[in-house]
């Protein structure tokens, strides 16, 4: 149909709840990096999972690169 574009891949990515969780995750990653130094994304992922986060190592790696 004309005028209808493709749907976003994940519309919930821009929800306020998702943005808040992403900023909390980023803050936790930064805090762990400060506390433990250069542990690397794999070990930081393990720390986050031990604290209760459900997060993939790829997401942690992307955030650590920034």
XYZ file of C-alpha atoms in Angstrom:
66
model
C 0.000 0.000 0.000
C 1.350 3.413 -0.808
C 2.392 5.574 2.090
C 3.076 2.713 4.474
C 6.741 2.194 5.236
C 8.449 -0.763 6.844
C 7.778 -1.321 10.512
C 10.630 -0.691 12.931
C 12.616 -3.778 13.851
C 11.719 -3.444 17.512
C 9.312 -0.689 18.434
C 9.826 -1.345 22.140
C 13.480 -0.289 21.845
C 12.372 3.342 22.179
C 9.933 2.874 25.041
C 10.691 4.867 28.206
C 11.060 1.656 30.230
C 13.596 0.236 27.768
C 15.596 3.462 27.726
C 15.625 3.546 31.530
C 16.834 -0.071 31.745
C 19.532 0.615 29.156
C 20.814 3.608 31.126
C 20.827 1.566 34.366
C 22.739 -1.209 32.627
C 25.260 1.284 31.264
C 25.678 2.822 34.725
C 26.231 -0.619 36.276
C 28.814 -1.496 33.621
C 30.674 1.772 34.212
C 30.600 1.193 37.972
C 31.999 -2.335 37.591
C 34.706 -1.067 35.247
C 35.694 1.586 37.809
C 35.627 -0.867 40.671
C 37.530 -3.703 39.011
C 39.554 -1.982 36.319
C 40.023 -3.501 32.905
C 38.395 -6.897 33.435
C 36.930 -7.114 29.953
C 33.387 -7.542 28.769
C 33.173 -11.281 29.487
C 33.962 -10.931 33.171
C 31.764 -7.849 33.496
C 28.946 -9.886 31.896
C 29.475 -12.588 34.517
C 29.339 -10.012 37.326
C 26.110 -8.545 35.917
C 24.508 -11.972 35.638
C 25.488 -12.764 39.242
C 23.739 -9.599 40.377
C 20.568 -10.476 38.482
C 20.844 -8.846 35.061
C 19.769 -10.890 32.043
C 22.232 -9.600 29.482
C 24.244 -11.022 26.611
C 27.980 -10.613 26.321
C 27.480 -8.936 22.934
C 25.407 -6.144 24.494
C 28.007 -5.622 27.227
C 30.749 -5.595 24.606
C 28.937 -2.911 22.596
C 28.447 -0.743 25.669
C 32.071 -1.211 26.760
C 33.330 -0.070 23.353
C 31.647 3.335 23.676
